[in-house]
PDB file of C-alpha atoms in Angstrom:
ATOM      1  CA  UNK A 745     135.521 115.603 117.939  1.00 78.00           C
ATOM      2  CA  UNK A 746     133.676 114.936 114.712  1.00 93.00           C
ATOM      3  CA  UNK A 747     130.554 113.076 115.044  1.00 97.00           C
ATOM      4  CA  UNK A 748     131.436 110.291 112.975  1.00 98.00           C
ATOM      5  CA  UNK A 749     134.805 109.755 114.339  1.00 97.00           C
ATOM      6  CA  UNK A 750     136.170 106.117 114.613  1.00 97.00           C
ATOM      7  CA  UNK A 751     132.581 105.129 112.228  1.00 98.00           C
ATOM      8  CA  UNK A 752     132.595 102.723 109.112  1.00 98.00           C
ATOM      9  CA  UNK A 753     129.557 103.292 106.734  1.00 99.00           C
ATOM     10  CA  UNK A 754     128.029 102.117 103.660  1.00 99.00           C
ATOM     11  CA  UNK A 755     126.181 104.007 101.614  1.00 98.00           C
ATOM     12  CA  UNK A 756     124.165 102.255  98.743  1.00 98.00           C
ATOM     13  CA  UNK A 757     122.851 104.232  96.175  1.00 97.00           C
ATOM     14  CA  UNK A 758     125.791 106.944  96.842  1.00 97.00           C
ATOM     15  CA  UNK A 759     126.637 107.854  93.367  1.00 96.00           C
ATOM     16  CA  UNK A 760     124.119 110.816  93.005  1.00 94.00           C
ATOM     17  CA  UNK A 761     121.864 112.989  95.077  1.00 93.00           C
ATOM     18  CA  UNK A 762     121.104 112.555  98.598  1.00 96.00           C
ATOM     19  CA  UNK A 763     123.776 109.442  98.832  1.00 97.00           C
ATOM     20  CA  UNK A 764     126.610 111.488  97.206  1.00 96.00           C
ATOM     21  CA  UNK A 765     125.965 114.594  99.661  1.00 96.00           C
ATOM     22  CA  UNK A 766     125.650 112.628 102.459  1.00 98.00           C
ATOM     23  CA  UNK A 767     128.632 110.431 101.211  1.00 98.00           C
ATOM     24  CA  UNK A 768     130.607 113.807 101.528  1.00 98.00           C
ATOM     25  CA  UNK A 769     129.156 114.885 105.001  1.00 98.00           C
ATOM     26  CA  UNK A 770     129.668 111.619 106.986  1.00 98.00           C
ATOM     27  CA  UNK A 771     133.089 111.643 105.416  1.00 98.00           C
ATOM     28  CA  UNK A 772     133.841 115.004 107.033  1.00 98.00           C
ATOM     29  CA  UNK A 773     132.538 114.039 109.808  1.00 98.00           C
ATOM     30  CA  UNK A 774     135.220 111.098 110.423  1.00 98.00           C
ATOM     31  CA  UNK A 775     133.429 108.299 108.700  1.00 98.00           C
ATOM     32  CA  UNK A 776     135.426 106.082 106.903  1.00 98.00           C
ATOM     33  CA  UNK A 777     132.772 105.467 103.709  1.00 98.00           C
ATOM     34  CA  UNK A 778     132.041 102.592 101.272  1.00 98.00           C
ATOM     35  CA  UNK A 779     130.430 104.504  98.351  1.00 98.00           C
ATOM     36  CA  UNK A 780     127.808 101.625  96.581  1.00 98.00           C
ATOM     37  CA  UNK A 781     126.013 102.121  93.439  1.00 97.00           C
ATOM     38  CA  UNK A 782     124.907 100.441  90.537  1.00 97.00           C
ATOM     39  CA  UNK A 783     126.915 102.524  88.165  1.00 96.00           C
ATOM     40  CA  UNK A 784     130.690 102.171  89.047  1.00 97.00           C
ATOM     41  CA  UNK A 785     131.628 105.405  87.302  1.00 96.00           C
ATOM     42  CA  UNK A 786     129.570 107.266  89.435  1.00 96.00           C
ATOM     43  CA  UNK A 787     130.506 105.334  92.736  1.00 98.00           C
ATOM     44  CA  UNK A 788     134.104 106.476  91.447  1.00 98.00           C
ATOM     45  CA  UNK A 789     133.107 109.969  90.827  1.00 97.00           C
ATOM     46  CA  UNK A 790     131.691 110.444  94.750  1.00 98.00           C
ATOM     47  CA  UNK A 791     134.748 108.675  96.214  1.00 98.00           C
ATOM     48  CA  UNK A 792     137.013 111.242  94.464  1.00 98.00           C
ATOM     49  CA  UNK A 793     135.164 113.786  95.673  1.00 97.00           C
ATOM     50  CA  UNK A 794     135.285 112.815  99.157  1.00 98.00           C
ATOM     51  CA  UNK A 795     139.163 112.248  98.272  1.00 98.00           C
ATOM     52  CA  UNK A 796     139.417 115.596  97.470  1.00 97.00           C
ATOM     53  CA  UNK A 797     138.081 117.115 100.990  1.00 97.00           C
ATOM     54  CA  UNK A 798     140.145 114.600 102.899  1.00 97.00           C
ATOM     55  CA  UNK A 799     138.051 111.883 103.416  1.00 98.00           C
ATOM     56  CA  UNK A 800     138.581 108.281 103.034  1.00 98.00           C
ATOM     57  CA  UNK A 801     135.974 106.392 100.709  1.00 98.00           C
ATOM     58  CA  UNK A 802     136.243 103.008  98.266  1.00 98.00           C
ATOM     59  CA  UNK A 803     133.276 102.407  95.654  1.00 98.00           C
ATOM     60  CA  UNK A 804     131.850  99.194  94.955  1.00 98.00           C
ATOM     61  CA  UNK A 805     129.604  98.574  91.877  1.00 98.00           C
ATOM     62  CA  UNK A 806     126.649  96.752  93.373  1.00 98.00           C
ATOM     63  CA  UNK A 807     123.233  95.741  92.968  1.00 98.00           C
ATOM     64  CA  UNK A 808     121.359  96.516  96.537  1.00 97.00           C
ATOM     65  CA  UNK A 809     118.568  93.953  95.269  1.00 98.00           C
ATOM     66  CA  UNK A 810     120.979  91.488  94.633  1.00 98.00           C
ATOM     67  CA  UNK A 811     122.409  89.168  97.402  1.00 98.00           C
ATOM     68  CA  UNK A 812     125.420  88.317  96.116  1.00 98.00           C
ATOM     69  CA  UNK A 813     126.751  92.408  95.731  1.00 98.00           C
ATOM     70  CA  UNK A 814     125.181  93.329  99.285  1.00 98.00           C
ATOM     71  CA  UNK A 815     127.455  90.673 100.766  1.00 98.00           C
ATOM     72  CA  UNK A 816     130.097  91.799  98.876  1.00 98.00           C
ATOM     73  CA  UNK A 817     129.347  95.030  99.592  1.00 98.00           C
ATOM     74  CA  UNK A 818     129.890  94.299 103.352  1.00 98.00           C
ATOM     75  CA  UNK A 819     133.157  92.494 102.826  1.00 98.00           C
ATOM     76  CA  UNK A 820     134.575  95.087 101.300  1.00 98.00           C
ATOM     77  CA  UNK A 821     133.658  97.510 104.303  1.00 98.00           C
ATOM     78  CA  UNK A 822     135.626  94.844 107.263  1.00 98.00           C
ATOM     79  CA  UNK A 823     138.587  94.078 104.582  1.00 98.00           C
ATOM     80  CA  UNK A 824     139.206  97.695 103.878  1.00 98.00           C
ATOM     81  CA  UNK A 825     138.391  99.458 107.026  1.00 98.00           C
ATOM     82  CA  UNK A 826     138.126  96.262 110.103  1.00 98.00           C
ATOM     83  CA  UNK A 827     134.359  96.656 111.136  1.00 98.00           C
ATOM     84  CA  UNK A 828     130.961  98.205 109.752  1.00 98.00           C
ATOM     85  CA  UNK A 829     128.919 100.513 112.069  1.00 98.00           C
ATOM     86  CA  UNK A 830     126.626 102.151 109.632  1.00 99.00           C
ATOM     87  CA  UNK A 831     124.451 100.700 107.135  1.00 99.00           C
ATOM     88  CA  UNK A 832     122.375 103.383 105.130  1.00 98.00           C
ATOM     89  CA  UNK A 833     120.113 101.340 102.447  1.00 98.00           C
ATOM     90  CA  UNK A 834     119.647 104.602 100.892  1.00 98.00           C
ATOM     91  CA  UNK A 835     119.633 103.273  97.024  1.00 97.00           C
ATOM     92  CA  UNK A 836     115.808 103.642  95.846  1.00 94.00           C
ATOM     93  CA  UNK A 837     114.020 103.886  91.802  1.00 92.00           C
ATOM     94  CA  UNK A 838     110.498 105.209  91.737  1.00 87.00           C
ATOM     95  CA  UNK A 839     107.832 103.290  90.018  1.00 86.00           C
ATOM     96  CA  UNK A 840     106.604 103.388  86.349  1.00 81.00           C
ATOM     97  CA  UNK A 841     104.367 106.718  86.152  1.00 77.00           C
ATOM     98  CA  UNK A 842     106.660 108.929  87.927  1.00 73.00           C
ATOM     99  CA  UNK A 843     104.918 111.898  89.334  1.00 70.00           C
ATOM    100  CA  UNK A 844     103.339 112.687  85.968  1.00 65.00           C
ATOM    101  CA  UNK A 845     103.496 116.795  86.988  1.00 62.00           C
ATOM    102  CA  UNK A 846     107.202 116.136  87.583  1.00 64.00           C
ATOM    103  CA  UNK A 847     109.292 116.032  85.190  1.00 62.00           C
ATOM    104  CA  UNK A 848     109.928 112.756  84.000  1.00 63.00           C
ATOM    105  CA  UNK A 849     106.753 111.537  85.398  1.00 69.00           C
ATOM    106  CA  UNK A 850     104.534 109.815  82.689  1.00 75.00           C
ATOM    107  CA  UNK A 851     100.601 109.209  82.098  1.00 80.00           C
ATOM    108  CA  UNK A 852     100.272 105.247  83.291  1.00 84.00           C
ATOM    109  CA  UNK A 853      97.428 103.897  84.493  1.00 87.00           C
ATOM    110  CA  UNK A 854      97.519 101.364  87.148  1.00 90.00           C
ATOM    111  CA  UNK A 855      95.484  98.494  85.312  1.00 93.00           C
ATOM    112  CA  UNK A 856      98.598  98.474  82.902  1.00 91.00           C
ATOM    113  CA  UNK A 857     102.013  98.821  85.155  1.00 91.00           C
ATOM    114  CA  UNK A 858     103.691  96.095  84.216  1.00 93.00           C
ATOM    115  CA  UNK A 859     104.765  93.046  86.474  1.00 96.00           C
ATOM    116  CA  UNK A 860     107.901  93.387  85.362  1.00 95.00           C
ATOM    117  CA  UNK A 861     108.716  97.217  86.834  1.00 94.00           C
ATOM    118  CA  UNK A 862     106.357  96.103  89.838  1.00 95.00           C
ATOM    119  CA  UNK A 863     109.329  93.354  90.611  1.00 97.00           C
ATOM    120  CA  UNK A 864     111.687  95.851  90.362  1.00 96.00           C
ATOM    121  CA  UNK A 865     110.927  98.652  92.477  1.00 95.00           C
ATOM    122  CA  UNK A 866     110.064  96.074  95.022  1.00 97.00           C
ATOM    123  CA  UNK A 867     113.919  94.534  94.274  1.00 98.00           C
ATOM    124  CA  UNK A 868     115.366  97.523  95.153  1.00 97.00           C
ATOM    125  CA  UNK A 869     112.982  99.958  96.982  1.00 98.00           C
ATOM    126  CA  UNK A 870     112.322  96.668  99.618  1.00 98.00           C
ATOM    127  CA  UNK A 871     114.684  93.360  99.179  1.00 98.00           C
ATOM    128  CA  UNK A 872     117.294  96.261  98.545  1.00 98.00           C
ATOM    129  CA  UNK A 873     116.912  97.320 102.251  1.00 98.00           C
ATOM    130  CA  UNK A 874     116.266  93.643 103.843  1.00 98.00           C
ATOM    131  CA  UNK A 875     119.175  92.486 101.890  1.00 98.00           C
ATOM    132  CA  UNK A 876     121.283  95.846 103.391  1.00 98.00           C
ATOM    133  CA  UNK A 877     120.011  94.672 107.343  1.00 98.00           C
ATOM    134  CA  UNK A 878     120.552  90.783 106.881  1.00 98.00           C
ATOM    135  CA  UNK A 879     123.725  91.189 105.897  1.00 98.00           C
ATOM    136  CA  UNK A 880     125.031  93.832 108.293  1.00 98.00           C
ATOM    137  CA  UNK A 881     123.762  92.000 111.544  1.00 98.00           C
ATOM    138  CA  UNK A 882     126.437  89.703 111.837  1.00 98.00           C
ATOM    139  CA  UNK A 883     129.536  92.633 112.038  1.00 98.00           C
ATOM    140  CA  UNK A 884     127.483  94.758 114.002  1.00 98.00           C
ATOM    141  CA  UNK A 885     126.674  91.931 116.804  1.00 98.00           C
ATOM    142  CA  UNK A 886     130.597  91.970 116.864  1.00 97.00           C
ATOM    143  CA  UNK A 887     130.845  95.352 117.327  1.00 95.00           C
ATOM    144  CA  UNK A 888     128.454  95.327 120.293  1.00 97.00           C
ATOM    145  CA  UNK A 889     125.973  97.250 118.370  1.00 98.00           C
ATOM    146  CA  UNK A 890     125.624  99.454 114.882  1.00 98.00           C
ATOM    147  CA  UNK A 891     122.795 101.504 112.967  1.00 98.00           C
ATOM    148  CA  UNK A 892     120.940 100.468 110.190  1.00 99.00           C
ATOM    149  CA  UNK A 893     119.226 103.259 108.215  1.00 98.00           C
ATOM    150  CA  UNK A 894     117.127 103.157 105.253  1.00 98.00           C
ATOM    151  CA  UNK A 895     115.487 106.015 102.989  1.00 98.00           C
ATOM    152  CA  UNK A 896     111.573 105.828 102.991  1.00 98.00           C
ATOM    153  CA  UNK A 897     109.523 108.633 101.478  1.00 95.00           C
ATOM    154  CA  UNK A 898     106.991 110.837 102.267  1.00 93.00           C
ATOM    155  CA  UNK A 899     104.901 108.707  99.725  1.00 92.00           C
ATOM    156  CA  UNK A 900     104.579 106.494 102.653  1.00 95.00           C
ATOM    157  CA  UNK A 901     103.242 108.362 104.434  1.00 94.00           C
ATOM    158  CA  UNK A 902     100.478 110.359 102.124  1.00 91.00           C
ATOM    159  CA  UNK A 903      99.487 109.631  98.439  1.00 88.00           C
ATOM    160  CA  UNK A 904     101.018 110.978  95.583  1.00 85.00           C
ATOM    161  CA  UNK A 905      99.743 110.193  91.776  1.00 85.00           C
ATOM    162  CA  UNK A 906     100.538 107.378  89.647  1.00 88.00           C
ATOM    163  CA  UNK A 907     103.263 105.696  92.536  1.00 90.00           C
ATOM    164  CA  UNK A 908     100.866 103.131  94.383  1.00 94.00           C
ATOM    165  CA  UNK A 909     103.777 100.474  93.877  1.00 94.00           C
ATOM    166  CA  UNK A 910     106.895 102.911  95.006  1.00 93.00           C
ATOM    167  CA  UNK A 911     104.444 104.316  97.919  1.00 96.00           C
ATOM    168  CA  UNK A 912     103.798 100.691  98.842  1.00 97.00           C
ATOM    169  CA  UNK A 913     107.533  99.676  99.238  1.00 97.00           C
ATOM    170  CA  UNK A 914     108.112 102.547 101.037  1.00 97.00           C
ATOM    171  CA  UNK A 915     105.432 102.080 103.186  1.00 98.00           C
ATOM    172  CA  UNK A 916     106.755  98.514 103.577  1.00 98.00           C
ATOM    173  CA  UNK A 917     110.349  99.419 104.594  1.00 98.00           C
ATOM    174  CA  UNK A 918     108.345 101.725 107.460  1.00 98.00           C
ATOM    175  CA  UNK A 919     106.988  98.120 109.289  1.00 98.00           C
ATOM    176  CA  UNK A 920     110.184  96.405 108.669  1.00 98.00           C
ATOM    177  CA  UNK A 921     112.208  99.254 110.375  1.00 98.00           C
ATOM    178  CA  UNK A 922     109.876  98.950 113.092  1.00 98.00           C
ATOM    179  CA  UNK A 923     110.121  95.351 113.247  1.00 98.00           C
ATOM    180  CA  UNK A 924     113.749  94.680 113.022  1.00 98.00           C
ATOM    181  CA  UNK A 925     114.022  97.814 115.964  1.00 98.00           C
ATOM    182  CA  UNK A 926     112.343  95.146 118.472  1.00 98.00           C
ATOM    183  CA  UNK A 927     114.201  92.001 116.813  1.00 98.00           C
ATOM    184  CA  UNK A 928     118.046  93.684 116.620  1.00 98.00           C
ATOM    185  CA  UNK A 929     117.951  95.825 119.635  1.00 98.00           C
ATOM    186  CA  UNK A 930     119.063  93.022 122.020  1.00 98.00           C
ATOM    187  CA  UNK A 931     122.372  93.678 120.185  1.00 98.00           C
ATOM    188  CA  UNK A 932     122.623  97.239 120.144  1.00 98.00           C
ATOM    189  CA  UNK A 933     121.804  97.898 116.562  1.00 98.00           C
ATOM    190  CA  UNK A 934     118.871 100.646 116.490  1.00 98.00           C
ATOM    191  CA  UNK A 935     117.060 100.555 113.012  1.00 98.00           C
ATOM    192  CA  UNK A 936     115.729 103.622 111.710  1.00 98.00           C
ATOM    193  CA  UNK A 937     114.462 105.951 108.763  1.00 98.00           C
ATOM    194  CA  UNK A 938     114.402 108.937 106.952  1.00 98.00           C
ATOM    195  CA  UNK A 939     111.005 110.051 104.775  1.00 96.00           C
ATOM    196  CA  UNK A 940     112.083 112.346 102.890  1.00 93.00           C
ATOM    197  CA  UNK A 941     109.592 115.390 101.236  1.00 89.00           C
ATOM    198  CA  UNK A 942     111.388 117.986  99.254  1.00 88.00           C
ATOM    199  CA  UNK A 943     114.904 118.799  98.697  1.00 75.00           C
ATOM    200  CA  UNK A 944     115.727 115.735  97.015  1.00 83.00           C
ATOM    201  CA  UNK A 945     117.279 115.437  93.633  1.00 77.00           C
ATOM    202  CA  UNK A 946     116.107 115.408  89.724  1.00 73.00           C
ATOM    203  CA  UNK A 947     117.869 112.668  89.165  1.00 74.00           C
ATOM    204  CA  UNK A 948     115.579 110.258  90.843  1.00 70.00           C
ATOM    205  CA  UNK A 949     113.163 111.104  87.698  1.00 70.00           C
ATOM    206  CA  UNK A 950     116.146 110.746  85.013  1.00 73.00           C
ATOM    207  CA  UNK A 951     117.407 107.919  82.909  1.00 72.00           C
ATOM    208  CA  UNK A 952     120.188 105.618  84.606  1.00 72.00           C
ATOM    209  CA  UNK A 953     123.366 107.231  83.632  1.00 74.00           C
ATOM    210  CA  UNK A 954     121.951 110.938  83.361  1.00 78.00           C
ATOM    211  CA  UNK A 955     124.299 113.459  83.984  1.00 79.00           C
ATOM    212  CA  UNK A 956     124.606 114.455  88.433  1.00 82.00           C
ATOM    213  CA  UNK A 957     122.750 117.229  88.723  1.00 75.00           C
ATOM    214  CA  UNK A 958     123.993 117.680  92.698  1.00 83.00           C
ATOM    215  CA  UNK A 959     120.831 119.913  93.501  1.00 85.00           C
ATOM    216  CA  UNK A 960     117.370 119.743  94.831  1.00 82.00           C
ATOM    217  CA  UNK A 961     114.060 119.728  92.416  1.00 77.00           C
ATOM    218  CA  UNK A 962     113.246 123.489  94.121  1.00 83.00           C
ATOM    219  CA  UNK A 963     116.979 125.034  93.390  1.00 79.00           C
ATOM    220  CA  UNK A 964     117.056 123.669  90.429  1.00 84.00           C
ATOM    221  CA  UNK A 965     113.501 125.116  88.841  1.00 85.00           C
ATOM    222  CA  UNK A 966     114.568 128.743  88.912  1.00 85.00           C
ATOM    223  CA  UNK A 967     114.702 131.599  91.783  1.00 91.00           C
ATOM    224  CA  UNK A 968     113.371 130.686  94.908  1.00 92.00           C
ATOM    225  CA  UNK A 969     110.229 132.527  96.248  1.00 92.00           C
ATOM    226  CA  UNK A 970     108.975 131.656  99.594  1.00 92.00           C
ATOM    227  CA  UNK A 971     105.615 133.772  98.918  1.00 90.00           C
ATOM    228  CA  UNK A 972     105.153 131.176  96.067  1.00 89.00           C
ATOM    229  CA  UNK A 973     106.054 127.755  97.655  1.00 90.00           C
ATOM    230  CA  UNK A 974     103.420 125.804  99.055  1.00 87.00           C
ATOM    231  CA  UNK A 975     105.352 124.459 101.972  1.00 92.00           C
ATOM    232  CA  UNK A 976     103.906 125.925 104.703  1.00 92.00           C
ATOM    233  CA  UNK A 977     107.352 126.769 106.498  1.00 93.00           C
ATOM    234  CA  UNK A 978     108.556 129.604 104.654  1.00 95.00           C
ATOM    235  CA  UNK A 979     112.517 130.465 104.698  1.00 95.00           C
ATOM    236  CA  UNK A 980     114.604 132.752 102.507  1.00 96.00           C
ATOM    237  CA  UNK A 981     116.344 129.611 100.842  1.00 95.00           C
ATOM    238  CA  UNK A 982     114.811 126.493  99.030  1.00 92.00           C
ATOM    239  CA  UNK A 983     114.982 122.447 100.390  1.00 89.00           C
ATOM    240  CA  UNK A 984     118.091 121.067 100.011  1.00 94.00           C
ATOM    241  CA  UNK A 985     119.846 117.347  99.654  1.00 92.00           C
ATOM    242  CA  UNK A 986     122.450 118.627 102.738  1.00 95.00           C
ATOM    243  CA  UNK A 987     119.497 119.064 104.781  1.00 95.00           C
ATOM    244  CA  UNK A 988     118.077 115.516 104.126  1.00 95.00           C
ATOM    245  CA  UNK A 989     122.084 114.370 104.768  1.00 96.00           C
ATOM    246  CA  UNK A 990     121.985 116.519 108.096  1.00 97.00           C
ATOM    247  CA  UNK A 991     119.157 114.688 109.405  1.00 97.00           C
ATOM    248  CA  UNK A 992     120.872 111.236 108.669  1.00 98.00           C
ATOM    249  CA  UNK A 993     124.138 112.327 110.166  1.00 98.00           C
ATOM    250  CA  UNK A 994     121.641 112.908 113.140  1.00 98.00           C
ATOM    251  CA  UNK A 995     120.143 109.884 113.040  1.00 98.00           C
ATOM    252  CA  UNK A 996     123.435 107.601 112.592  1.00 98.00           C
ATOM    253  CA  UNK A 997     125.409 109.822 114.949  1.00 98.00           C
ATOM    254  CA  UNK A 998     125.479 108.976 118.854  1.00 97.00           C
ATOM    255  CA  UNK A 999     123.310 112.017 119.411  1.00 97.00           C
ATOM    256  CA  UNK A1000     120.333 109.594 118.270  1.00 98.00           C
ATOM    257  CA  UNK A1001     121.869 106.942 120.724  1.00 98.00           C
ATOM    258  CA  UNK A1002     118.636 106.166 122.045  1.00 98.00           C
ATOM    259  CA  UNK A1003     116.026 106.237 118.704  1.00 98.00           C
ATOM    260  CA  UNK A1004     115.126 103.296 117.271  1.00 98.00           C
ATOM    261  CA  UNK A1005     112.253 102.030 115.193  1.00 98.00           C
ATOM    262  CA  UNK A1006     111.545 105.867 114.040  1.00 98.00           C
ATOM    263  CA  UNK A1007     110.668 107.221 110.634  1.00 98.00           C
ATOM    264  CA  UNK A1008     111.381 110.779 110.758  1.00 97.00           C
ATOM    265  CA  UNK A1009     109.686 113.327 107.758  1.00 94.00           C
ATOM    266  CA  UNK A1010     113.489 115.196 106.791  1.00 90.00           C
ATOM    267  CA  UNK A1011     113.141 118.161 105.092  1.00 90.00           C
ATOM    268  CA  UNK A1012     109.727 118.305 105.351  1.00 90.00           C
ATOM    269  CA  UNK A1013     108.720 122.255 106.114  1.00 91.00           C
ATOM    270  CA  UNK A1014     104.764 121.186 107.269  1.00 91.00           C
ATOM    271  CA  UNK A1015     103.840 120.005 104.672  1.00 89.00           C
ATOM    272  CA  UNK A1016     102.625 116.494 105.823  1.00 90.00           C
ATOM    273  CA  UNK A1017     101.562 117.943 108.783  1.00 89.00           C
ATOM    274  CA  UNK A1018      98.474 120.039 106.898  1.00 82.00           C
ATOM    275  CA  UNK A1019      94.938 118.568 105.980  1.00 74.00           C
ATOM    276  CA  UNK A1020      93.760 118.365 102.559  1.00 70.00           C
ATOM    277  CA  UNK A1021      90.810 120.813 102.823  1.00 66.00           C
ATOM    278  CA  UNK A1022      91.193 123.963 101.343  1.00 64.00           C
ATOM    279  CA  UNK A1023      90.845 126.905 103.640  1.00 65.00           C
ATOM    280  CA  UNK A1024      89.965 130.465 102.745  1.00 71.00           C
ATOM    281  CA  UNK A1025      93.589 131.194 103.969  1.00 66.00           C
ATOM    282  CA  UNK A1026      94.993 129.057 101.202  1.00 64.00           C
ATOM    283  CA  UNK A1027      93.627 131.923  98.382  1.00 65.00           C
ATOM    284  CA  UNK A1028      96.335 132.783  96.258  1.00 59.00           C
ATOM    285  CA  UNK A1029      98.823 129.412  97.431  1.00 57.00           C
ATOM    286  CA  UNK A1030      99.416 126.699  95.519  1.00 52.00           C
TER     287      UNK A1030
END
């Protein structure tokens, strides 16, 4: 039996990367999928492709930070398909400054970000994810239970340069995962979240509206050497988005039936495991 047999989910933020691949695996797993993104021609473009495999998917063109196309969002999930089970606020924009070695990234210093981007990462990359939980509660409670899953970041976790305000929403959706864990349990509804690390996909970094690039930042940048890599787990093949996906599949399947209030590192390789000192050992890495 597939592992997502019988399962409703939402996916916000599924028009590109990690929410269109894992759009396409919970759909072959038996999940019946609401594809949600801001850009309805992408939203479209994920739903076909699910189409095309077999799977069953509608898009809606929604705003996670704003109430009104969460809710709708939701709706659309019970009128099309009776029920919701999964809710995966997955939908996320990184701050002003980007990772300035990454491309994209940009030279910003913090005593100029603008209150204007600071509002909206926190709209989406926070409210996004409340919004996504308040509104799922209610048809979960009827189903006798439900997961809610949200994407975090490894910049939660550890600090990367010129993202204080994505790191802190990130860091934010970790204590409200853990909070909502104790206050929806009761019902059945186990709250959890991914961090991911690498494998995840250039288009994070792009304009709105960039073309899908469908790969990870490491298959993307040209052959893959393990010697080279600084991730300290070394395998013949780069970081994927699937492998992020995997672990969510994991996570929203019943194999996770009893984890709750977790943040787990996906595709992480080490590398958040390792101290910042450098060690003779290092010579040559990195």
């Amino acid at each position: 039996m597939a592992r997502l047999e019988n399962k409703v989910a939402i996916i916000t933020g599924a028009g590109s990367g990690l929410g269109r691949e894992a759009a396409r695996l919970f759909a072959a797993e038996g999940a019946e999928v609401v594809v949600m993104d801001v850009l309805g021609d992408r939203a479209e473009a994920t739903v076909k492709l699910v189409c095309e495999r077999g799977g069953t998917a509608v898009a809606v063109t929604a705003d996670t930070a704003v109430e009104a196309d969460v809710e709708r969002t939701v709706r659309t999930a019970l009128e099309e398909f009776g029920k919701l089970d999964i809710m995966w606020a997955n939908a996320g924009v990184v701050s002003r400054g980007g990772v300035p070695s990454v491309a994209g990234g940009e030279e910003l210093a913090f005593e100029d970000f603008p209150l204007e981007d600071w509002n909206k990462v926190v709209g989406v990359n926070l409210t996004g994810p409340f919004l996504c939980a308040k509104h799922s509660v209610g048809p979960m409670r009827e189903n006798g239970g439900g997961v809610i899953l949200v994407t975090s970041s490894a910049a939660s976790m550890a600090a990367y340069h010129s993202i204080s305000p994505y790191s802190a929403t990130k860091a934010g959706v970790n204590g409200m995962v853990r909070g909502l864990s104790l206050d929806l349990g009761r019902w059945g509804i186990r709250v959890n979240a991914i961090a991911p690390t690498h494998g995840m996909s250039p288009n994070f970094l792009m304009e709105p509206g960039a073309p899908v690039v469908g790969k990870s930042y490491e298959e993307v940048a040209g052959p893959w050497d393990k010697g080279v890599t600084p991730i300290p787990l070394k395998l013949d093949r780069p970081p994927s988005l699937l492998d992020h996906a995997r672990t969510a599949l994991f996570m929203v399947s019943d194999d996770a039936a009893y984890m709750s209030g977790q943040i787990i590192s996906s595709c992480d390789g080490g590398t958040l495991a390792r101290v910042s000192i450098p060690f003779p050992e290092d010579q040559g890495t990195p």
